[in-house]
Amino acid sequence: MFKVTSFLWLFVFGCSSVSSELIYNGLSNSFEPDWWQSEIIYQIYVRSFKDSNGDGIGDLNGIREKVPYFKSIGVGAVWLSPIFLSPQNDFGYDISDYKEIDPIYGSMADFERMRDEFHKNGIKVLLDFVPNHTSDEHEWFQKSIQKVQPFTDYYVWKDPIIDQQGNRTPPNNWLGVFNSGSAWEWNEERQQYYLHQFQVKQPDLNYRNPSVGEEIKNTLLYWLGRGVDGFRFDAVNYLFERKDLADEPKSNKIGFLDTDYDSLIHTSTLDQPETYEMVGVWRQMLDSYRTSEKKTKFMMVECYSPFDKTMRYYGNQSSPGAHFPFNFMFIGTFDQQSNAPKVHNIIKSWFEGMPNGMWPNWVLGNHDNARVATRSNPLLVDGLHMIQSLLPGTQVTYYGDELGLIDTNVRWDQTVDPAGLNVGPYRYTKFSRDPVRTPFPWDSSYNAGFSNSSHLWLPLNSDYWLKNMEEESKYKSNLKTYRQLSKLRRSPVFVKGDMHLYTLSKWVFGFSRSFYDHPTYFIVVNFGSEIEVIDLLKVRDTLPLTLKVKISSINSGYITGNIIHTKFVVLRPKAALVLTTAKTNSNS
């Protein structure tokens, strides 16, 4: 489906080399995309979206109230952070019952009303599913401690190593992601260690026990029966560990303590061959699930893995894995120093790396990483959304990024994220994810319209009085740009058209989309800190002498409908434009 062709090197104004490359040949006119290929997937951090009952925590009824907002920004599917019964030690990623809704978020009846409201408006509902571990308060774990069958081996239990002095030590050197220390915890009652790759209160399930796989499949079927449209699978690359429990080698990374997770290379605990097989089993089950609607049941998987191992989660055409693994390249490799060749290579590498026939996706932010406006520059948000929205593939948006929100300053005394709490007050700012999980600002009223509570679970960003949904709906803003892009991306040019990538200068990146006799679109983004003048006729001499501005970033100095000379496209620092060959009086 995707084909890479050779480089063509050109020059602009004789001062900088420009690369033009056909990356994607496009699709046939008869191609009809599946819903997950054409729709925007919007991640909702449930605790922070809308509080309906005044307890300071977002809930399902609050989300249901906002369905018109999702329609207004062109969202076709919502992905909810975990809503299952949980002690909330890791805010839902520690599940004590996979088949119950946590009362913090509402009831099963609330879930069903929310689901029905979304479905009535043509929006799919995806659940965040946590397959690697449960809470230590889950019934399975409590019975596993007591060796009650069939739960005895539902978790990874191992005997201690006794050293020469008779001291008890863990089975190996594996480290926990969050707890800054061993990934093994001694259980006095069972007289064995259990594995927890995350928190102590999140014991790892033992997928080498076939009964565990059956339990998880039955849980997925339960929610499919409840009308959900698919799942995001959390931390799938942790599912299996090496049988021989081999120690992991030192990474020798600078700035990490020996007890920090990143001090090791995780050869024994990540991306094991059996993990890919399990992902394939889940995909096969979802594909075989049929309802009267016969709509695809979707799966996307999270794996912060090396590039080649990430690509393996796609599977292949004869043995598919996930519909896609998340593309974290803009999260993991793009920063304030990134230039046009870097962005060119980020995009090219994903297309080159995908197995044949697979579908790309583009992710700028999520609940585990600094917001895109903070990682890059607030003035680049529109340009990055132009790239994300108008490249071939599925767009995944983290709540609030459409407003251009920045990270909230969360003090140590306000910190609740275990990843921050576990490392203490002197290192928490490096590890805590609280700054990206704060409440959504709806308006400039009390608590930004999020809640009428006197205490919120996390503080609002202090600029909520200006940076909120209501205010941004009034003037040229990140939100208005996002809405324009969500409409434009439905055009056949962006659903089916081909794509060229252009490195127009060291700091100006561009790409074009074309499809048969439809207008051609050029997207240009200046990642630099100086004004640039670009001659697009140098890279595509078939273009007309003038182009029309279809969408412009808030800092560009242009508005929709402006006419620009193709030889002299002036880009302010961090500015971005969507240009079209459509006639001036055309609505294309």
XYZ file of C-alpha atoms in Angstrom:
588
model
C 0.000 0.000 0.000
C 2.895 2.363 0.763
C 5.896 2.776 -1.479
C 9.113 4.729 -1.035
C 10.875 6.122 -4.097
C 14.208 7.837 -4.649
C 15.431 11.264 -3.521
C 15.391 14.271 -5.821
C 17.720 17.090 -4.711
C 16.890 20.681 -5.635
C 17.905 24.177 -4.555
C 16.044 27.251 -3.328
C 17.628 30.668 -3.930
C 20.926 28.830 -4.378
C 21.565 28.885 -0.634
C 20.172 25.666 0.792
C 19.513 22.166 -0.465
C 15.941 20.976 -0.709
C 14.787 17.385 -0.778
C 11.594 16.276 -2.488
C 10.424 12.728 -2.019
C 7.341 10.779 -3.006
C 6.596 8.720 0.106
C 3.054 7.538 -0.471
C 1.393 6.692 -3.767
C -2.136 7.078 -2.491
C -5.141 4.812 -2.830
C -7.612 3.997 -5.563
C -10.736 6.075 -6.036
C -12.820 3.036 -5.055
C -11.117 2.662 -1.667
C -13.481 3.137 1.274
C -11.657 3.599 4.579
C -12.765 1.737 7.676
C -13.977 3.970 10.505
C -10.734 3.699 12.480
C -8.729 4.833 9.445
C -10.705 7.999 8.754
C -11.849 9.202 12.182
C -10.015 11.267 14.806
C -9.478 9.258 18.004
C -9.646 11.526 21.059
C -8.108 10.451 24.359
C -10.124 11.471 27.432
C -8.419 11.395 30.806
C -11.698 10.760 32.593
C -10.739 12.237 35.977
C -9.987 15.572 34.338
C -12.608 16.088 31.660
C -15.877 17.153 33.334
C -17.176 16.687 36.871
C -20.965 16.330 37.057
C -21.461 15.623 40.777
C -19.235 18.171 42.497
C -16.577 15.886 43.983
C -13.719 17.489 42.035
C -13.174 14.417 39.840
C -14.379 13.988 36.259
C -16.949 11.290 35.547
C -19.002 9.533 32.880
C -22.027 11.800 33.173
C -19.760 14.806 32.725
C -18.363 13.288 29.529
C -21.892 12.606 28.258
C -22.715 16.302 28.696
C -19.945 17.196 26.283
C -20.900 15.065 23.294
C -21.773 18.237 21.307
C -18.198 19.428 21.845
C -16.791 16.247 20.331
C -19.039 16.741 17.316
C -17.832 20.333 16.967
C -14.162 19.282 16.709
C -14.768 16.352 14.359
C -14.011 13.498 16.757
C -15.112 10.063 15.533
C -14.007 7.909 18.466
C -13.248 8.546 22.142
C -10.739 6.543 24.137
C -11.472 6.587 27.866
C -8.718 6.147 30.454
C -9.484 3.139 32.725
C -12.931 3.325 34.342
C -12.879 -0.132 35.986
C -13.147 -0.739 39.729
C -9.823 0.233 41.280
C -8.205 1.361 44.556
C -6.940 4.284 42.412
C -3.348 3.934 43.566
C -2.379 4.471 39.931
C -5.651 6.170 38.971
C -7.314 3.190 37.354
C -4.285 1.399 35.942
C -4.509 -0.843 39.035
C -7.717 -2.787 38.417
C -9.465 -4.753 41.158
C -12.430 -5.853 38.994
C -12.383 -5.711 35.194
C -16.163 -6.033 34.908
C -17.284 -3.245 37.246
C -17.316 0.527 36.847
C -15.542 2.417 39.634
C -18.132 4.455 41.612
C -15.841 7.500 41.333
C -16.798 7.646 37.660
C -20.400 6.464 37.931
C -22.421 3.297 37.488
C -22.899 0.788 34.699
C -26.149 2.590 33.889
C -24.182 5.841 33.545
C -21.742 4.096 31.228
C -24.549 2.756 29.066
C -26.240 6.155 28.805
C -22.925 7.727 27.823
C -22.231 4.955 25.289
C -25.680 5.355 23.745
C -25.292 9.133 23.471
C -21.982 8.732 21.676
C -23.361 6.066 19.357
C -26.434 8.166 18.585
C -24.037 10.864 17.400
C -21.919 8.497 15.338
C -18.967 8.406 17.755
C -17.253 5.148 18.745
C -16.304 4.287 22.336
C -12.917 2.706 23.121
C -11.806 1.483 26.539
C -8.305 1.637 27.985
C -7.578 -1.986 28.916
C -4.745 -3.000 31.270
C -3.690 -6.600 30.511
C -0.224 -6.777 32.092
C -1.150 -6.467 35.770
C -3.990 -6.009 38.227
C -4.326 -4.392 41.617
C -3.093 -6.437 44.571
C -6.675 -6.038 45.816
C -8.054 -8.058 42.903
C -9.738 -11.281 43.981
C -7.396 -13.247 41.712
C -4.324 -12.002 43.558
C -5.786 -12.511 47.026
C -6.611 -16.122 46.171
C -3.240 -16.575 44.473
C -1.511 -15.629 47.729
C -3.485 -18.372 49.452
C -2.792 -20.868 46.611
C -6.493 -21.320 45.974
C -6.985 -23.125 42.678
C -7.149 -22.202 39.857
C -5.559 -18.905 40.914
C -2.299 -20.257 42.370
C -0.242 -19.404 39.281
C -2.245 -16.449 37.941
C 0.714 -14.221 38.871
C 4.499 -14.489 38.544
C 5.729 -16.031 41.815
C 9.325 -17.074 42.441
C 11.361 -18.408 45.357
C 14.057 -16.208 46.886
C 17.779 -16.583 46.444
C 19.542 -17.220 49.751
C 23.025 -15.721 49.841
C 26.054 -17.091 51.763
C 25.049 -15.157 54.861
C 21.581 -16.675 54.769
C 19.892 -13.473 53.643
C 16.862 -13.593 51.374
C 17.243 -11.711 48.064
C 15.037 -11.327 44.947
C 15.323 -13.860 42.098
C 17.229 -11.435 39.848
C 18.160 -7.783 39.265
C 14.968 -6.677 37.499
C 13.780 -3.173 38.425
C 10.325 -1.609 38.678
C 9.275 1.229 36.380
C 7.844 3.413 39.141
C 9.117 2.235 42.493
C 12.855 2.993 42.118
C 14.040 -0.427 43.225
C 13.492 -4.131 42.719
C 10.597 -5.363 40.568
C 10.088 -8.149 43.134
C 8.121 -7.899 46.381
C 8.232 -10.465 49.183
C 4.893 -11.849 50.335
C 5.118 -13.160 53.870
C 1.982 -15.277 53.696
C 2.953 -17.157 50.544
C 6.694 -17.077 51.325
C 7.588 -16.115 47.766
C 8.383 -13.042 45.724
C 5.897 -11.744 43.166
C 6.809 -9.694 40.091
C 5.510 -6.129 39.722
C 7.054 -4.282 36.813
C 5.184 -1.172 37.857
C 4.016 -0.382 41.401
C 4.231 -2.809 44.323
C 0.429 -2.784 44.326
C 0.333 -3.834 40.644
C 1.366 -7.525 40.471
C 2.106 -8.882 36.990
C -0.202 -11.517 35.558
C 1.384 -14.803 34.477
C 0.543 -15.301 30.801
C 2.431 -18.599 30.763
C -0.637 -19.929 32.542
C -3.253 -20.465 29.770
C -6.049 -19.764 32.242
C -4.923 -16.150 32.499
C -5.228 -15.698 28.747
C -8.736 -17.134 28.872
C -9.729 -14.800 31.709
C -8.570 -11.785 29.724
C -10.331 -12.934 26.552
C -13.552 -13.419 28.503
C -13.203 -9.929 29.933
C -12.788 -8.431 26.473
C -15.836 -10.342 25.264
C -17.805 -9.027 28.232
C -17.163 -5.420 27.187
C -17.768 -6.130 23.531
C -21.133 -7.428 24.657
C -21.639 -4.095 26.412
C -21.303 -2.326 23.081
C -17.759 -0.966 23.159
C -16.090 -0.535 19.785
C -12.551 -1.505 20.696
C -9.655 -1.158 23.093
C -6.383 0.559 23.715
C -4.093 -2.077 25.268
C -1.812 -0.627 27.928
C 1.864 -1.605 28.231
C 1.576 -4.719 26.065
C 5.326 -5.101 25.675
C 5.562 -6.164 29.348
C 3.240 -9.193 29.064
C 5.855 -11.966 29.064
C 9.273 -12.344 30.701
C 12.068 -14.778 29.952
C 11.516 -18.168 31.536
C 15.086 -18.390 32.793
C 14.809 -15.069 34.709
C 18.145 -13.887 33.283
C 19.571 -10.710 34.808
C 19.363 -7.604 32.631
C 22.567 -5.789 31.597
C 23.491 -2.281 32.707
C 22.554 0.538 30.340
C 25.293 2.880 31.598
C 22.988 5.850 30.964
C 24.159 9.079 32.550
C 22.004 10.659 35.253
C 20.314 7.540 36.577
C 20.776 5.776 39.901
C 21.414 2.023 39.997
C 17.888 1.608 41.367
C 16.280 3.552 38.494
C 14.504 1.579 35.797
C 16.543 3.192 33.012
C 19.807 1.952 34.541
C 19.166 -1.452 32.875
C 18.609 -2.665 29.305
C 15.378 -4.649 29.451
C 16.284 -7.734 27.451
C 14.414 -10.161 29.726
C 11.188 -8.282 30.458
C 10.122 -6.519 27.258
C 8.981 -7.539 23.762
C 9.326 -11.290 24.217
C 8.268 -13.516 21.268
C 5.229 -14.796 23.173
C 3.972 -11.223 23.585
C 3.551 -10.788 19.836
C 1.693 -14.085 19.710
C -0.726 -12.938 22.408
C -1.442 -9.697 20.558
C -2.262 -11.791 17.499
C -4.639 -13.939 19.550
C -6.524 -10.844 20.731
C -6.724 -9.464 17.199
C -8.100 -12.754 15.913
C -10.741 -12.734 18.647
C -11.781 -9.152 17.832
C -11.939 -9.922 14.115
C -14.150 -12.938 14.752
C -16.560 -10.981 16.959
C -19.631 -10.098 14.944
C -22.746 -8.151 15.758
C -25.672 -7.184 13.566
C -23.741 -4.006 12.623
C -20.693 -5.975 11.419
C -18.411 -3.061 12.334
C -14.694 -3.507 12.974
C -13.741 -3.997 16.606
C -10.551 -2.042 16.945
C -7.299 -2.496 18.868
C -4.351 -0.163 19.294
C -1.419 -1.053 21.518
C 1.007 0.957 23.646
C 4.652 -0.056 23.513
C 7.616 2.213 24.153
C 9.898 -0.201 22.330
C 12.780 0.078 19.864
C 11.533 0.930 16.385
C 11.930 -2.530 14.847
C 10.202 -4.191 17.783
C 7.377 -1.654 17.700
C 6.721 -2.455 14.046
C 6.331 -6.147 14.884
C 3.135 -5.329 16.780
C 1.474 -4.704 13.414
C 1.908 -8.383 12.572
C 1.562 -8.966 8.841
C -1.205 -9.453 6.281
C -1.425 -13.207 6.851
C -1.152 -12.962 10.631
C -2.223 -9.470 11.749
C -1.396 -8.003 15.123
C -2.855 -4.710 16.325
C -4.529 -2.361 13.874
C -1.578 -0.229 14.872
C 0.972 0.280 17.636
C 1.066 3.892 18.747
C 3.508 6.011 16.760
C 5.409 7.820 19.518
C 8.107 9.263 17.251
C 6.852 12.839 17.604
C 6.752 12.314 21.374
C 10.076 10.543 21.735
C 12.295 12.216 19.134
C 10.837 15.656 18.341
C 11.880 18.591 20.536
C 12.673 22.308 20.384
C 15.899 21.631 18.476
C 14.246 19.549 15.736
C 14.618 20.925 12.212
C 13.048 20.147 8.841
C 15.266 17.155 7.929
C 14.503 15.646 11.351
C 10.734 15.909 10.785
C 11.136 14.613 7.231
C 12.937 11.531 8.562
C 10.434 10.947 11.381
C 7.619 10.677 8.852
C 9.579 8.778 6.225
C 10.860 6.192 8.695
C 7.364 5.199 9.833
C 6.209 4.641 6.256
C 9.355 2.678 5.446
C 9.168 0.608 8.616
C 5.537 -0.492 8.402
C 4.847 -3.992 7.090
C 3.092 -4.044 3.714
C -0.581 -3.138 3.785
C -0.568 -1.586 7.251
C -1.898 1.820 8.289
C 0.046 4.697 9.898
C -0.979 6.809 12.886
C 0.224 10.088 14.350
C 0.339 10.916 18.056
C 1.508 14.235 19.534
C 0.645 13.733 23.201
C -0.766 11.469 25.884
C -1.186 11.124 29.652
C 2.402 9.964 30.242
C 4.367 12.747 28.528
C 4.703 16.515 28.611
C 2.153 18.298 26.460
C 3.132 19.019 22.883
C 3.012 22.808 23.451
C 5.491 22.418 26.310
C 7.820 19.952 24.568
C 8.034 22.062 21.410
C 6.744 25.639 21.449
C 3.189 26.980 21.954
C 3.455 28.772 18.603
C 4.154 25.460 16.821
C 0.948 23.764 17.958
C -0.994 24.707 14.818
C 1.806 23.562 12.532
C 2.156 20.237 14.300
C -1.611 19.717 14.119
C -1.466 20.442 10.380
C 1.112 17.685 10.029
C -0.789 15.264 12.252
C -4.189 15.930 10.659
C -3.214 15.992 6.994
C -0.674 13.170 6.678
C -2.061 9.810 5.531
C -3.153 7.854 8.591
C -5.133 7.998 11.816
C -4.952 11.032 14.099
C -4.918 10.463 17.890
C -5.449 13.615 19.987
C -4.864 13.988 23.723
C -7.567 16.005 25.464
C -6.758 19.715 25.633
C -4.047 19.650 22.986
C -6.574 21.115 20.552
C -6.524 24.223 22.795
C -2.729 24.354 22.826
C -2.604 23.770 26.589
C 0.782 23.753 28.293
C 1.834 21.704 31.308
C 0.403 22.880 34.614
C 2.776 23.743 37.448
C 1.932 21.147 40.117
C 3.793 21.690 43.393
C 5.228 18.848 45.468
C 2.460 19.249 48.067
C -0.121 18.873 45.252
C 1.548 15.841 43.643
C -0.522 12.656 43.470
C 1.124 10.648 40.654
C 2.966 7.618 42.078
C 5.714 8.037 39.488
C 6.539 11.370 41.137
C 5.796 10.462 44.740
C 8.083 7.431 44.658
C 11.192 9.479 43.830
C 10.621 12.222 46.403
C 10.451 16.035 46.482
C 13.846 16.654 44.852
C 13.271 14.565 41.724
C 9.477 14.525 41.294
C 9.394 17.202 38.580
C 11.362 14.868 36.287
C 9.050 11.892 36.777
C 5.582 13.150 37.745
C 2.881 13.068 35.065
C 0.467 15.275 36.996
C 1.251 18.425 34.937
C -0.316 16.855 31.812
C -3.393 15.435 33.562
C -4.984 18.557 35.015
C -8.661 19.536 34.475
C -9.953 20.630 31.075
C -10.714 24.391 31.002
C -14.202 24.875 29.578
C -14.639 28.581 30.296
C -13.433 31.417 32.521
C -15.937 30.777 35.316
C -15.274 29.179 38.718
C -12.894 26.211 38.300
C -12.960 26.805 34.539
C -16.402 25.197 34.348
C -14.868 21.807 35.159
C -16.401 21.404 38.630
C -18.249 23.349 41.330
C -16.198 21.616 44.028
C -14.054 23.652 46.404
C -11.231 21.152 45.888
C -10.104 19.596 42.606
C -8.122 16.377 42.400
C -5.406 18.342 40.575
C -5.058 22.122 40.169
C -6.120 23.995 37.060
C -3.563 25.704 34.883
C -3.334 29.307 36.065
C -4.064 30.665 32.566
C -7.506 28.999 32.401
C -9.230 32.414 32.383
C -7.789 32.990 28.889
C -6.875 29.543 27.571
C -10.247 27.782 27.601
C -12.733 26.313 25.160
C -15.244 29.162 25.311
C -12.679 31.933 24.813
C -10.883 30.084 22.002
C -14.180 29.681 20.171
C -14.413 33.475 19.821
C -11.174 34.410 18.044
C -8.398 33.038 15.843
C -7.023 30.310 18.067
C -5.532 26.838 18.257
C -9.042 25.454 18.722
C -10.372 27.170 15.601
C -7.412 25.899 13.587
C -8.046 22.376 14.897
C -11.713 22.580 13.871
C -10.751 23.729 10.377
C -8.294 20.848 10.043
C -10.807 18.264 11.264
C -13.148 19.271 8.433
C -10.471 19.488 5.763
C -8.996 16.062 6.511
C -12.269 14.432 5.353
C -11.577 15.556 1.784
C -10.719 12.716 -0.642
C -7.328 14.386 -1.143
C -6.380 13.594 2.457
C -8.208 10.287 2.753
C -6.830 8.791 -0.482
C -4.305 11.161 -2.049
C -0.572 10.712 -2.587
C 2.067 12.495 -0.534
C 5.402 14.154 -1.232
C 7.698 15.310 1.568
C 9.845 18.443 1.155
C 12.785 19.720 3.134
C 12.533 23.321 1.925
C 15.376 24.655 4.064
C 17.105 23.620 7.253
C 14.095 24.810 9.245
C 11.149 24.755 6.820
C 9.384 21.459 6.277
C 6.571 20.821 3.843
C 4.435 18.149 2.291
C 1.865 18.039 -0.472
C -1.244 15.941 -1.023
C -2.804 15.349 -4.465
C -5.639 13.189 -5.749
C -6.751 13.002 -9.388
C -8.498 16.248 -10.447
C -8.957 17.564 -6.913
C -6.988 20.644 -5.824
C -3.440 20.024 -4.617
C -2.587 21.086 -1.071
C 0.787 22.262 0.228
C 1.480 22.323 3.968
C 4.531 24.325 5.067
C 5.871 24.724 8.629
C 8.741 26.921 9.789
C 10.370 25.239 12.798
C 13.009 27.933 13.005
C 13.336 31.234 14.844
C 13.798 33.484 11.789
C 11.593 34.592 8.894
C 11.986 32.387 5.812
C 10.978 33.016 2.198
C 10.277 29.843 0.214
C 9.930 29.377 -3.550
C 7.571 26.432 -4.043
C 7.965 26.577 -7.851
C 11.502 25.310 -7.327
C 10.175 22.034 -5.948
C 7.042 21.704 -8.081
C 7.107 23.706 -11.290
C 3.586 22.616 -12.288
C 2.062 24.761 -9.534
C 0.157 27.918 -10.503
C 1.805 31.272 -9.846
C -0.465 31.931 -6.897
C -1.840 29.749 -4.112
C -4.731 30.328 -1.753
C -4.436 30.148 2.023
C -6.833 27.468 3.211
C -5.756 27.365 6.882
C -3.176 29.490 8.694
C -1.534 29.238 12.102
C -2.389 31.862 14.697
C 1.024 33.529 14.302
C 1.265 33.439 10.495
C -0.090 36.901 9.639
C -2.428 35.318 7.061
C -6.102 34.441 7.063
C -8.171 31.993 5.039
C -8.641 33.225 1.480
C -5.429 35.237 1.226
C -3.607 34.830 -2.091
C 0.139 34.163 -1.942
C 2.697 34.262 -4.757
C 4.032 30.721 -5.125
C 7.621 31.965 -5.552
C 7.539 34.074 -2.376
C 5.902 32.273 0.519
C 6.860 34.289 3.598
C 6.847 32.324 6.849
C 7.264 33.950 10.232
C 9.141 31.970 12.921
C 7.073 28.926 14.027
C 4.361 29.807 11.486
C 2.540 27.289 9.312
C 0.167 27.363 6.332
C -2.115 25.028 4.415
C -2.077 26.276 0.820
C -4.237 25.088 -2.058
C -4.310 25.315 -5.838
C -8.085 25.728 -5.688
C -9.354 28.807 -7.484
C -9.867 31.888 -5.400
C -13.640 31.658 -5.673
C -13.680 27.916 -4.974
C -14.919 26.333 -1.755
C -12.613 23.337 -2.168
